[in-house]
mmCIF file of C-alpha atoms and ligand atoms in Angstrom:
data_model
loop_
_atom_site.group_PDB
_atom_site.id
_atom_site.type_symbol
_atom_site.label_atom_id
_atom_site.label_comp_id
_atom_site.label_asym_id
_atom_site.label_seq_id
_atom_site.Cartn_x
_atom_site.Cartn_y
_atom_site.Cartn_z
ATOM 1 C CA MET T 4 -13.770 -3.423 19.670
ATOM 2 C CA THR T 5 -10.123 -2.950 18.004
ATOM 3 C CA THR T 6 -9.534 0.825 17.946
ATOM 4 C CA VAL T 7 -6.206 1.963 16.857
ATOM 5 C CA LEU T 8 -6.342 6.123 17.584
ATOM 6 C CA LYS T 9 -2.849 7.646 16.554
ATOM 7 C CA LEU T 10 -2.635 11.179 18.556
ATOM 8 C CA GLY T 11 -1.105 13.666 15.670
ATOM 9 C CA GLY T 12 2.507 15.531 16.606
ATOM 10 C CA SER T 13 1.613 18.407 16.599
ATOM 11 C CA LEU T 14 -1.256 18.598 19.025
ATOM 12 C CA VAL T 15 0.591 16.313 21.382
ATOM 13 C CA THR T 16 3.482 18.524 21.307
ATOM 14 C CA ASP T 17 4.824 22.752 20.620
ATOM 15 C CA LYS T 18 5.472 22.143 17.355
ATOM 16 C CA GLU T 19 6.892 25.799 17.554
ATOM 17 C CA ARG T 20 9.913 25.007 19.654
ATOM 18 C CA ARG T 21 12.639 22.153 20.101
ATOM 19 C CA GLU T 22 11.507 18.685 22.004
ATOM 20 C CA THR T 23 8.973 20.354 23.989
ATOM 21 C CA LEU T 24 5.407 18.952 25.593
ATOM 22 C CA ASP T 25 1.857 20.700 24.245
ATOM 23 C CA ASP T 26 2.088 19.714 27.699
ATOM 24 C CA ASP T 27 -2.243 21.290 28.215
ATOM 25 C CA ALA T 28 -2.927 19.325 25.058
ATOM 26 C CA LEU T 29 -1.432 15.645 26.294
ATOM 27 C CA SER T 30 -3.119 15.750 29.409
ATOM 28 C CA ALA T 31 -6.542 15.972 27.467
ATOM 29 C CA ALA T 32 -4.962 13.245 25.186
ATOM 30 C CA THR T 33 -3.982 11.180 28.501
ATOM 31 C CA ASP T 34 -6.777 11.132 30.405
ATOM 32 C CA ALA T 35 -9.631 11.044 27.775
ATOM 33 C CA VAL T 36 -7.714 7.504 26.599
ATOM 34 C CA ALA T 37 -7.346 6.316 30.836
ATOM 35 C CA ASP T 38 -11.309 7.795 31.377
ATOM 36 C CA ALA T 39 -12.353 5.035 28.172
ATOM 37 C CA VAL T 40 -9.962 2.150 29.144
ATOM 38 C CA GLY T 41 -11.012 3.007 32.656
ATOM 39 C CA GLY T 42 -14.538 2.214 31.883
ATOM 40 C CA GLY T 43 -13.511 -0.634 29.872
ATOM 41 C CA ALA T 44 -13.584 0.700 26.746
ATOM 42 C CA PRO T 45 -12.827 0.559 23.745
ATOM 43 C CA ALA T 46 -11.960 -3.046 24.927
ATOM 44 C CA ASP T 47 -9.184 -3.304 22.857
ATOM 45 C CA LEU T 48 -6.686 -0.255 22.409
ATOM 46 C CA ALA T 49 -3.132 0.811 20.709
ATOM 47 C CA LEU T 50 -1.838 3.767 20.716
ATOM 48 C CA VAL T 51 0.184 5.643 17.918
ATOM 49 C CA HIS T 52 1.770 8.604 18.355
ATOM 50 C CA GLY T 53 3.416 11.363 15.856
ATOM 51 C CA ALA T 54 6.780 13.339 15.815
ATOM 52 C CA GLY T 55 6.179 16.803 16.067
ATOM 53 C CA SER T 56 8.734 19.233 17.265
ATOM 54 C CA PHE T 57 10.943 16.414 18.131
ATOM 55 C CA GLY T 58 12.062 13.557 15.519
ATOM 56 C CA HIS T 59 10.786 15.634 12.222
ATOM 57 C CA HIS T 60 13.773 17.976 14.055
ATOM 58 C CA TYR T 61 16.493 15.691 13.317
ATOM 59 C CA ALA T 62 14.833 13.953 10.688
ATOM 60 C CA GLU T 63 15.680 17.234 8.980
ATOM 61 C CA LYS T 64 19.132 17.998 9.848
ATOM 62 C CA HIS T 65 20.645 15.252 8.709
ATOM 63 C CA GLY T 66 17.605 14.752 5.463
ATOM 64 C CA VAL T 67 16.128 11.327 5.453
ATOM 65 C CA SER T 68 12.815 10.604 4.943
ATOM 66 C CA VAL T 69 10.242 8.482 3.902
ATOM 67 C CA THR T 70 12.468 7.317 0.272
ATOM 68 C CA GLU T 71 16.145 8.801 1.469
ATOM 69 C CA GLY T 72 18.077 6.838 4.072
ATOM 70 C CA THR T 73 21.231 7.480 5.214
ATOM 71 C CA THR T 74 23.363 5.122 6.886
ATOM 72 C CA ASP T 75 25.457 7.364 9.104
ATOM 73 C CA ALA T 76 24.076 5.229 12.394
ATOM 74 C CA GLY T 77 24.648 8.499 14.723
ATOM 75 C CA ALA T 78 22.031 10.420 11.959
ATOM 76 C CA ALA T 79 19.828 7.611 13.328
ATOM 77 C CA LEU T 80 19.832 7.264 16.636
ATOM 78 C CA GLU T 81 19.850 10.975 17.064
ATOM 79 C CA ILE T 82 15.956 10.850 15.299
ATOM 80 C CA HIS T 83 15.157 7.423 17.736
ATOM 81 C CA GLY T 84 16.273 9.332 20.657
ATOM 82 C CA SER T 85 14.424 11.805 19.990
ATOM 83 C CA MET T 86 10.943 9.942 19.201
ATOM 84 C CA THR T 87 11.899 7.901 21.822
ATOM 85 C CA THR T 88 12.028 11.223 24.353
ATOM 86 C CA LEU T 89 8.410 11.441 22.873
ATOM 87 C CA ASN T 90 7.470 8.677 23.363
ATOM 88 C CA ARG T 91 8.398 8.448 28.067
ATOM 89 C CA PHE T 92 6.526 11.334 28.340
ATOM 90 C CA VAL T 93 3.543 10.376 26.584
ATOM 91 C CA LEU T 94 3.905 6.921 29.112
ATOM 92 C CA ALA T 95 5.238 8.525 31.693
ATOM 93 C CA ARG T 96 0.833 10.404 31.017
ATOM 94 C CA LEU T 97 -0.529 7.288 30.625
ATOM 95 C CA HIS T 98 0.673 5.551 33.783
ATOM 96 C CA ASP T 99 0.419 9.161 35.835
ATOM 97 C CA CYS T 100 -3.705 8.264 35.218
ATOM 98 C CA ASP T 101 -3.115 4.428 35.608
ATOM 99 C CA VAL T 102 -3.924 3.418 31.393
ATOM 100 C CA PRO T 103 -1.158 0.257 31.429
ATOM 101 C CA ALA T 104 1.104 1.541 28.540
ATOM 102 C CA LEU T 105 3.755 -0.462 27.055
ATOM 103 C CA PRO T 106 6.607 1.240 24.304
ATOM 104 C CA VAL T 107 6.791 -0.471 21.011
ATOM 105 C CA HIS T 108 9.314 0.684 18.958
ATOM 106 C CA PRO T 109 9.768 -0.367 14.954
ATOM 107 C CA LEU T 110 12.649 0.354 15.155
ATOM 108 C CA SER T 111 13.883 -2.441 16.847
ATOM 109 C CA ALA T 112 10.913 -5.110 15.744
ATOM 110 C CA GLY T 113 10.587 -3.831 11.770
ATOM 111 C CA ALA T 114 11.701 -3.161 7.794
ATOM 112 C CA ARG T 115 11.680 -2.424 4.693
ATOM 113 C CA ASP T 116 13.001 -4.979 1.819
ATOM 114 C CA ALA T 117 14.606 -3.112 -1.749
ATOM 115 C CA GLU T 118 11.519 -2.208 -3.459
ATOM 116 C CA ALA T 119 10.412 -0.109 0.656
ATOM 117 C CA THR T 120 8.057 -2.964 1.253
ATOM 118 C CA LEU T 121 7.078 -2.181 5.077
ATOM 119 C CA GLU T 122 7.388 -5.214 7.953
ATOM 120 C CA LEU T 123 6.574 -4.860 11.133
ATOM 121 C CA PRO T 124 5.400 -7.678 12.792
ATOM 122 C CA ILE T 125 2.201 -6.787 14.793
ATOM 123 C CA GLN T 126 2.506 -10.587 16.892
ATOM 124 C CA THR T 127 3.952 -8.227 19.914
ATOM 125 C CA VAL T 128 1.229 -6.197 19.793
ATOM 126 C CA ARG T 129 -1.448 -8.518 19.122
ATOM 127 C CA THR T 130 0.295 -10.502 22.978
ATOM 128 C CA MET T 131 0.314 -6.647 24.987
ATOM 129 C CA LEU T 132 -3.257 -6.648 23.914
ATOM 130 C CA GLY T 133 -4.300 -9.495 24.674
ATOM 131 C CA GLU T 134 -2.678 -9.260 28.647
ATOM 132 C CA GLY T 135 -3.907 -6.431 28.805
ATOM 133 C CA PHE T 136 -2.115 -3.580 27.878
ATOM 134 C CA VAL T 137 -2.416 -0.226 25.616
ATOM 135 C CA PRO T 138 0.349 -0.815 22.631
ATOM 136 C CA VAL T 139 1.898 2.874 22.703
ATOM 137 C CA SER T 140 4.140 3.294 19.458
ATOM 138 C CA HIS T 141 5.097 6.511 17.401
ATOM 139 C CA GLY T 142 6.463 7.838 14.209
ATOM 140 C CA ASP T 143 10.573 6.075 13.559
ATOM 141 C CA VAL T 144 13.804 5.309 11.896
ATOM 142 C CA ILE T 145 13.622 2.306 10.281
ATOM 143 C CA ALA T 146 16.095 -0.128 8.491
ATOM 144 C CA HIS T 147 15.970 -0.440 5.276
ATOM 145 C CA ALA T 148 17.596 -2.320 2.804
ATOM 146 C CA GLY T 149 20.012 -0.896 -0.211
ATOM 147 C CA SER T 150 18.971 2.632 1.726
ATOM 148 C CA GLY T 151 20.476 2.394 5.337
ATOM 149 C CA THR T 152 17.365 4.003 7.701
ATOM 150 C CA THR T 153 13.976 5.727 6.533
ATOM 151 C CA ILE T 154 11.674 7.681 8.139
ATOM 152 C CA ILE T 155 8.465 5.653 9.167
ATOM 153 C CA SER T 156 5.863 7.953 10.372
ATOM 154 C CA GLY T 157 3.222 7.420 12.642
ATOM 155 C CA ASP T 158 -0.114 7.188 9.819
ATOM 156 C CA GLU T 159 2.425 3.784 9.098
ATOM 157 C CA VAL T 160 2.401 2.584 11.820
ATOM 158 C CA VAL T 161 -1.089 2.957 12.197
ATOM 159 C CA VAL T 162 -2.022 2.059 8.717
ATOM 160 C CA ARG T 163 0.045 -1.344 9.893
ATOM 161 C CA PHE T 164 -1.590 -1.895 13.386
ATOM 162 C CA ALA T 165 -5.183 -1.692 11.558
ATOM 163 C CA THR T 166 -4.421 -3.838 8.845
ATOM 164 C CA GLY T 167 -2.653 -6.895 10.605
ATOM 165 C CA LEU T 168 -5.233 -5.696 14.612
ATOM 166 C CA ASP T 169 -7.459 -6.285 11.989
ATOM 167 C CA ALA T 170 -9.362 -2.910 13.581
ATOM 168 C CA ASP T 171 -12.497 -2.125 14.301
ATOM 169 C CA ARG T 172 -11.896 1.366 14.197
ATOM 170 C CA VAL T 173 -8.747 3.723 13.663
ATOM 171 C CA GLY T 174 -9.196 7.481 14.252
ATOM 172 C CA LEU T 175 -6.346 10.544 13.489
ATOM 173 C CA CYS T 176 -6.929 12.465 15.986
ATOM 174 C CA SER T 177 -4.581 16.397 16.106
ATOM 175 C CA THR T 178 -5.045 19.992 15.344
ATOM 176 C CA VAL T 179 -7.797 19.583 12.556
ATOM 177 C CA ASP T 180 -11.680 18.828 13.766
ATOM 178 C CA GLY T 181 -11.424 17.033 10.458
ATOM 179 C CA VAL T 182 -10.451 16.694 6.435
ATOM 180 C CA TYR T 183 -12.351 20.559 5.096
ATOM 181 C CA ASP T 184 -14.105 21.605 2.114
ATOM 182 C CA ALA T 185 -12.618 24.143 -0.467
ATOM 183 C CA ASP T 186 -15.092 26.591 1.684
ATOM 184 C CA GLY T 187 -12.891 25.399 5.565
ATOM 185 C CA ALA T 188 -16.396 23.330 6.647
ATOM 186 C CA VAL T 189 -15.522 20.196 7.525
ATOM 187 C CA ILE T 190 -16.834 17.068 5.462
ATOM 188 C CA ASP T 191 -18.556 14.907 6.811
ATOM 189 C CA ARG T 192 -17.783 11.181 5.140
ATOM 190 C CA ILE T 193 -15.793 10.394 2.277
ATOM 191 C CA ASP T 194 -15.454 7.734 0.647
ATOM 192 C CA SER T 195 -14.439 8.410 -3.099
ATOM 193 C CA PHE T 196 -11.246 10.034 -3.031
ATOM 194 C CA ALA T 197 -11.849 11.499 -6.635
ATOM 195 C CA ASP T 198 -15.315 13.493 -5.409
ATOM 196 C CA VAL T 199 -12.592 15.400 -2.237
ATOM 197 C CA ALA T 200 -9.321 15.129 -5.068
ATOM 198 C CA ASP T 201 -10.373 19.607 -5.761
ATOM 199 C CA ALA T 202 -10.935 20.709 -2.381
ATOM 200 C CA LEU T 203 -7.773 18.718 -0.710
ATOM 201 C CA GLY T 204 -5.280 19.997 -3.768
ATOM 202 C CA GLY T 205 -3.428 17.238 -4.243
ATOM 203 C CA SER T 206 -3.417 13.531 -5.450
ATOM 204 C CA ASP T 207 -0.176 12.785 -5.340
ATOM 205 C CA ALA T 208 0.408 9.211 -4.833
ATOM 206 C CA THR T 209 3.464 9.384 -3.918
ATOM 207 C CA ASP T 210 2.649 11.811 -0.201
ATOM 208 C CA VAL T 211 2.427 9.080 2.472
ATOM 209 C CA THR T 212 2.967 11.584 4.982
ATOM 210 C CA GLY T 213 2.565 14.808 4.707
ATOM 211 C CA GLY T 214 -0.759 16.373 3.584
ATOM 212 C CA MET T 215 -4.368 15.110 3.689
ATOM 213 C CA ALA T 216 -4.539 14.033 0.554
ATOM 214 C CA GLY T 217 -2.227 12.326 1.142
ATOM 215 C CA LYS T 218 -3.715 10.329 4.549
ATOM 216 C CA VAL T 219 -7.056 9.755 2.681
ATOM 217 C CA ARG T 220 -5.821 8.180 0.111
ATOM 218 C CA THR T 221 -4.502 5.668 2.243
ATOM 219 C CA LEU T 222 -7.371 5.464 4.718
ATOM 220 C CA LEU T 223 -9.614 4.538 2.577
ATOM 221 C CA ASP T 224 -7.886 1.510 1.911
ATOM 222 C CA LEU T 225 -8.144 0.366 4.933
ATOM 223 C CA ASP T 226 -11.328 -1.613 5.909
ATOM 224 C CA ALA T 227 -12.220 -0.369 8.854
ATOM 225 C CA PRO T 228 -13.861 3.038 9.138
ATOM 226 C CA ALA T 229 -10.791 5.610 9.897
ATOM 227 C CA TYR T 230 -12.002 8.478 12.162
ATOM 228 C CA VAL T 231 -10.731 12.609 11.056
ATOM 229 C CA PHE T 232 -11.187 14.909 14.781
ATOM 230 C CA GLY T 233 -9.817 17.251 16.654
ATOM 231 C CA ALA T 234 -8.872 16.866 20.804
ATOM 232 C CA ASP T 235 -12.261 17.758 21.360
ATOM 233 C CA ASP T 236 -14.049 15.322 19.817
ATOM 234 C CA LEU T 237 -11.648 13.087 20.840
ATOM 235 C CA PRO T 238 -13.892 11.966 24.209
ATOM 236 C CA ALA T 239 -16.733 10.527 21.350
ATOM 237 C CA PHE T 240 -14.254 9.140 19.298
ATOM 238 C CA LEU T 241 -13.474 6.314 22.411
ATOM 239 C CA ALA T 242 -17.086 5.550 23.597
ATOM 240 C CA GLY T 243 -17.753 4.698 19.943
ATOM 241 C CA GLY T 244 -19.027 7.957 19.060
ATOM 242 C CA GLU T 245 -18.591 9.449 15.131
ATOM 243 C CA PRO T 246 -16.711 12.177 15.238
ATOM 244 C CA GLY T 247 -15.218 15.000 12.278
ATOM 245 C CA THR T 248 -14.612 12.796 9.377
ATOM 246 C CA ARG T 249 -15.105 9.894 9.207
ATOM 247 C CA ILE T 250 -13.326 8.689 5.348
ATOM 248 C CA ASP T 251 -14.630 4.267 4.478
HETATM 249 O O1 IP8 L 313 5.143 13.039 12.523
HETATM 250 C C1 IP8 L 313 7.552 10.851 11.559
HETATM 251 O O2 IP8 L 313 5.926 10.659 12.298
HETATM 252 P P1 IP8 L 313 4.799 11.419 11.393
HETATM 253 C C2 IP8 L 313 7.954 11.137 12.230
HETATM 254 O O3 IP8 L 313 3.903 10.570 12.240
HETATM 255 C C3 IP8 L 313 10.036 11.343 12.121
HETATM 256 O O4 IP8 L 313 4.927 11.577 10.270
HETATM 257 C C4 IP8 L 313 10.656 10.268 13.113
HETATM 258 C C5 IP8 L 313 10.226 11.801 11.419
#
């Protein structure tokens, strides 16, 4: 059983304060991962975290996004540095509770070509899993042919891991309990974008990082079922449950 789990940036950081963790939320999440890994399930777990109050601030400062690049190495390094700092914090918490976590930095591993197609080799992650490690990757900057460097979101890393590893399950754990309908209730299951387009308030095909519409669209394309759920449901997800909204 291979599981790819994203811990949302808004969950593990304090979005209101620059480069500040949400200590309680991060500890609760890493404790849940430790319990699951210690208990032997899921067998293979690859983690990804978002940027929260770390990377987004510097991406905005330098005007860099998934489509707008920079050739300024200092700017790229500042964005990347904030993400590796956050990654170190996440790794440290995981090691504190004996999870054999190792970092995977997209900047050092992948690139986009001139058509913006992402190349992110999966062999490192596969070998880490095979050796019993828990790879922990993150949103980052990435070299982009013709644009210098652009942002790669944690969601893009999740999708690449899920397809490359032929994952059985994907989880997006964040500050929302699932995908909400127009009345604010959590939708149980989504298997067609058309059914929820109105409730999600948009169907912009270019919206791959921000917004639930883009997330749902991307997750519908995966072979594996994906679950969008809140922090309280993380233990249930890791135990094989189906919390929040199932998208497949
Ligand atoms: O928080 C964004 O990743 P996300 C990555 O998963 C950076 O969208 C560096 C802003």
